[in-house]
Coordinates of C-alpha atoms in Angstrom, one line a residue:
Chain A
G1 CA 0.0 0.1 -0.1
E2 CA 0.9 3.6 0.1
D3 CA 3.5 4.6 2.5
V4 CA 5.5 7.7 3.4
E5 CA 8.8 7.3 5.7
Q6 CA 11.0 9.8 7.3
S7 CA 13.0 9.8 10.3
L8 CA 11.6 11.3 13.6
F9 CA 14.3 13.4 14.9
L10 CA 17.0 15.8 13.4
S11 CA 19.2 18.1 15.5
V12 CA 21.2 20.9 13.7
R13 CA 23.4 23.8 14.9
E14 CA 21.9 27.2 14.4
G15 CA 23.4 28.6 11.0
D16 CA 24.0 25.1 9.6
S17 CA 21.9 23.6 6.9
S18 CA 19.3 21.1 7.9
V19 CA 18.4 18.2 5.5
I20 CA 15.2 16.2 6.0
N21 CA 14.9 13.0 4.1
C22 CA 11.7 11.1 2.9
T23 CA 11.0 8.0 1.0
Y24 CA 7.5 7.1 -0.6
T25 CA 6.1 4.1 -2.3
D26 CA 3.4 5.4 -4.8
S27 CA 5.2 5.9 -8.0
S28 CA 2.0 7.4 -9.5
S29 CA 2.3 10.3 -7.2
T30 CA 1.6 13.6 -9.1
Y31 CA 2.7 16.0 -6.3
L32 CA 5.1 15.8 -3.3
Y33 CA 4.8 18.3 -0.5
W34 CA 6.5 19.6 2.6
Y35 CA 4.5 21.0 5.6
K36 CA 5.6 22.6 8.6
Q37 CA 3.7 22.3 12.0
E38 CA 4.5 24.4 14.9
P39 CA 3.3 23.4 18.4
G40 CA -0.4 23.8 18.7
A41 CA -0.9 24.9 15.2
G42 CA -2.0 23.5 11.8
L43 CA 0.1 22.4 9.0
Q44 CA 1.7 25.2 7.0
L45 CA 2.6 24.5 3.3
L46 CA 6.1 25.1 2.9
T47 CA 6.7 24.1 -0.6
Y48 CA 5.8 21.4 -3.2
I49 CA 7.2 19.7 -6.3
F50 CA 5.6 18.2 -9.4
S51 CA 6.9 14.9 -9.9
N52 CA 8.1 15.6 -13.4
M53 CA 10.7 18.0 -11.7
D54 CA 14.2 17.2 -10.2
M55 CA 14.6 20.3 -8.1
K56 CA 12.8 23.3 -6.7
Q57 CA 14.4 26.2 -4.9
D58 CA 12.5 29.0 -2.9
Q59 CA 14.8 31.2 -0.9
R60 CA 16.2 29.1 2.1
L61 CA 14.4 25.8 0.9
T62 CA 15.7 23.5 -1.6
V63 CA 13.6 20.4 -2.6
L64 CA 15.3 17.4 -4.3
L65 CA 13.3 14.8 -5.9
N66 CA 14.8 11.5 -7.1
K67 CA 11.9 9.8 -8.8
K68 CA 13.8 6.4 -9.6
D69 CA 14.6 5.9 -5.9
K70 CA 11.4 7.4 -4.7
H71 CA 13.3 9.7 -2.4
L72 CA 12.5 13.5 -1.5
S73 CA 14.6 15.7 0.4
L74 CA 14.1 19.2 2.1
R75 CA 17.2 21.3 2.6
I76 CA 17.0 24.6 4.8
A77 CA 19.9 26.9 4.5
D78 CA 21.2 28.9 7.4
T79 CA 18.9 27.1 10.0
Q80 CA 17.3 29.7 12.4
T81 CA 15.6 29.1 15.8
G82 CA 12.2 29.8 14.2
D83 CA 12.7 26.9 12.1
S84 CA 12.2 24.5 15.0
A85 CA 9.0 22.5 14.2
I86 CA 7.8 19.3 12.8
Y87 CA 8.2 18.8 9.0
F88 CA 5.9 16.4 7.2
C89 CA 6.6 15.0 3.9
A90 CA 3.3 14.0 1.8
E91 CA 2.8 12.5 -1.4
R92 CA -0.4 12.8 -3.6
D93 CA -2.0 10.6 -6.1
D94 CA -5.9 10.9 -5.4
K95 CA -5.5 11.7 -1.8
I96 CA -2.6 13.0 0.5
I97 CA -0.6 10.5 2.3
F98 CA 1.6 11.9 5.2
G99 CA 4.7 10.9 7.0
K100 CA 4.9 10.8 10.7
G101 CA 7.0 14.0 10.6
T102 CA 10.6 14.8 11.5
R103 CA 11.1 16.9 14.7
L104 CA 13.8 19.5 13.9
H105 CA 15.6 20.5 17.0
I106 CA 18.0 23.6 16.7
L107 CA 21.2 23.6 18.9
P108 CA 22.7 26.9 19.8
Chain B
N1 CA -7.5 37.1 3.0
A2 CA -8.7 34.8 5.9
G3 CA -7.2 31.2 5.8
V4 CA -9.1 28.0 6.6
M5 CA -11.0 28.6 9.7
Q6 CA -11.9 25.7 12.0
N7 CA -14.0 26.0 15.3
P8 CA -13.9 25.4 18.2
R9 CA -10.1 25.2 18.6
H10 CA -10.6 22.9 21.6
L11 CA -13.7 20.8 22.3
V12 CA -14.3 18.5 25.5
R13 CA -16.8 15.9 25.5
R14 CA -17.9 13.1 27.8
R15 CA -18.1 9.6 26.5
G16 CA -21.4 9.0 24.7
Q17 CA -21.8 12.7 23.7
E18 CA -21.9 14.2 20.2
A19 CA -19.1 16.2 18.8
R20 CA -19.3 18.7 15.7
L21 CA -16.6 20.2 14.3
R22 CA -16.8 23.0 11.7
C23 CA -14.4 24.2 8.9
S24 CA -14.9 27.2 6.6
P25 CA -12.6 26.9 3.6
M26 CA -10.6 29.6 2.2
K27 CA -12.6 32.1 0.1
G28 CA -12.9 30.8 -3.4
H29 CA -12.1 27.1 -2.3
S30 CA -14.8 24.5 -2.8
H31 CA -12.9 21.3 -1.9
V32 CA -12.6 20.4 1.6
Y33 CA -10.7 17.6 3.3
W34 CA -10.7 16.3 7.0
Y35 CA -7.8 14.5 8.6
R36 CA -7.1 13.1 12.0
Q37 CA -3.9 13.5 13.8
L38 CA -3.0 11.3 16.7
P39 CA -0.4 12.3 19.2
E40 CA 3.1 11.7 17.8
E41 CA 1.6 10.6 14.4
G42 CA 1.2 12.3 11.1
L43 CA -2.2 13.1 9.6
K44 CA -4.4 10.4 8.5
F45 CA -6.9 11.3 5.6
M46 CA -10.6 11.0 6.7
V47 CA -13.0 12.4 4.0
Y48 CA -13.1 14.6 0.9
L49 CA -15.8 16.8 0.0
Q50 CA -17.1 19.3 -2.5
K51 CA -20.2 21.5 -2.1
E52 CA -23.0 19.1 -1.3
N53 CA -21.0 16.0 -2.3
I54 CA -18.8 13.3 -0.8
I55 CA -16.0 12.5 -3.2
D56 CA -14.0 10.1 -1.1
E57 CA -14.7 8.7 2.3
S58 CA -12.4 5.9 2.4
G59 CA -10.8 7.1 5.6
M60 CA -14.1 7.5 7.7
P61 CA -14.8 4.9 10.4
K62 CA -17.8 3.0 9.2
E63 CA -19.9 3.8 12.3
R64 CA -20.6 7.1 14.3
F65 CA -18.6 9.4 11.9
S66 CA -20.3 11.7 9.2
A67 CA -19.4 14.6 7.1
E68 CA -21.1 17.2 5.2
F69 CA -20.4 20.5 3.1
P70 CA -23.5 22.2 2.5
K71 CA -24.2 24.6 -0.2
E72 CA -24.4 27.5 2.4
G73 CA -22.2 27.4 5.4
P74 CA -19.2 25.6 6.7
S75 CA -18.3 21.8 6.3
I76 CA -19.3 19.8 9.4
L77 CA -17.5 16.8 10.9
R78 CA -19.9 14.9 13.2
I79 CA -19.0 12.2 15.6
Q80 CA -21.7 10.5 17.5
Q81 CA -21.4 8.7 20.8
V82 CA -17.7 9.7 21.4
V83 CA -15.3 7.2 22.9
R84 CA -12.0 7.8 24.5
G85 CA -10.3 6.7 21.3
D86 CA -11.7 9.5 19.4
S87 CA -9.4 12.0 21.2
A88 CA -7.2 13.5 18.7
A89 CA -6.4 16.9 16.6
Y90 CA -8.9 17.0 13.5
F91 CA -7.6 19.1 10.8
C92 CA -9.4 20.7 7.8
A93 CA -8.0 21.6 4.5
S94 CA -9.4 23.4 1.5
S95 CA -8.2 23.8 -2.1
P96 CA -9.8 25.7 -5.0
W97 CA -10.0 22.4 -7.0
G98 CA -9.0 18.9 -6.7
E99 CA -5.3 18.9 -7.8
Q100 CA -4.1 22.2 -6.1
P101 CA -2.0 22.1 -2.8
Q102 CA -4.2 22.1 0.4
H103 CA -4.2 24.8 2.9
F104 CA -4.9 23.7 6.5
G105 CA -6.7 25.3 9.3
D106 CA -5.2 25.2 12.8
G107 CA -7.3 22.1 13.9
T108 CA -9.8 21.2 16.6
R109 CA -8.3 19.3 19.6
L110 CA -11.1 17.0 20.8
S111 CA -10.6 15.5 24.2
I112 CA -13.0 12.8 25.6
L113 CA -13.5 12.6 29.3

């Protein structure tokens, strides 16, 4: 069945780059998304990529898609304390399937 | 330009009562989705609605749960005879049409006593 896997925790020093990885199983996914969730809040759409793209860059965010390996990554450059949150990878074919989220912790 | 509005933000019910969760989509969005998030888990799809139609309810429990999106007014997720296991955060999302990215509300946190 459809499944999205991501590591549960990541610790990064302030100012370094954060790379959050995700793997998915549905090769017919049309969109792949990254959402950010801060405590007590809903999900904020950070960025998304069409399945026919390899890369998308948006300011400090870079998304890389390896469709052959079904691997998606989110790189956050110059990580700040405000980036501390849970990041959800999601794939979409007819419905959106979410991973369990990666909790990003920023070290001073 | 208001986002997706959900209310109430927090809802407390006793076992056996009914819970009604409301969602007003973003202006111009006619597609609504409901998700459930258990603690330390991702979001699980429940149901996808357009105005007056249920498009996909494959994630809805077979009993006690229902959803509607009337021609006028918000979408409602209704849980009858709530049990402890219904305690979760329920999120609504909307999009202008089915293929577009979904924008989420801040959720309703349901607690069952």
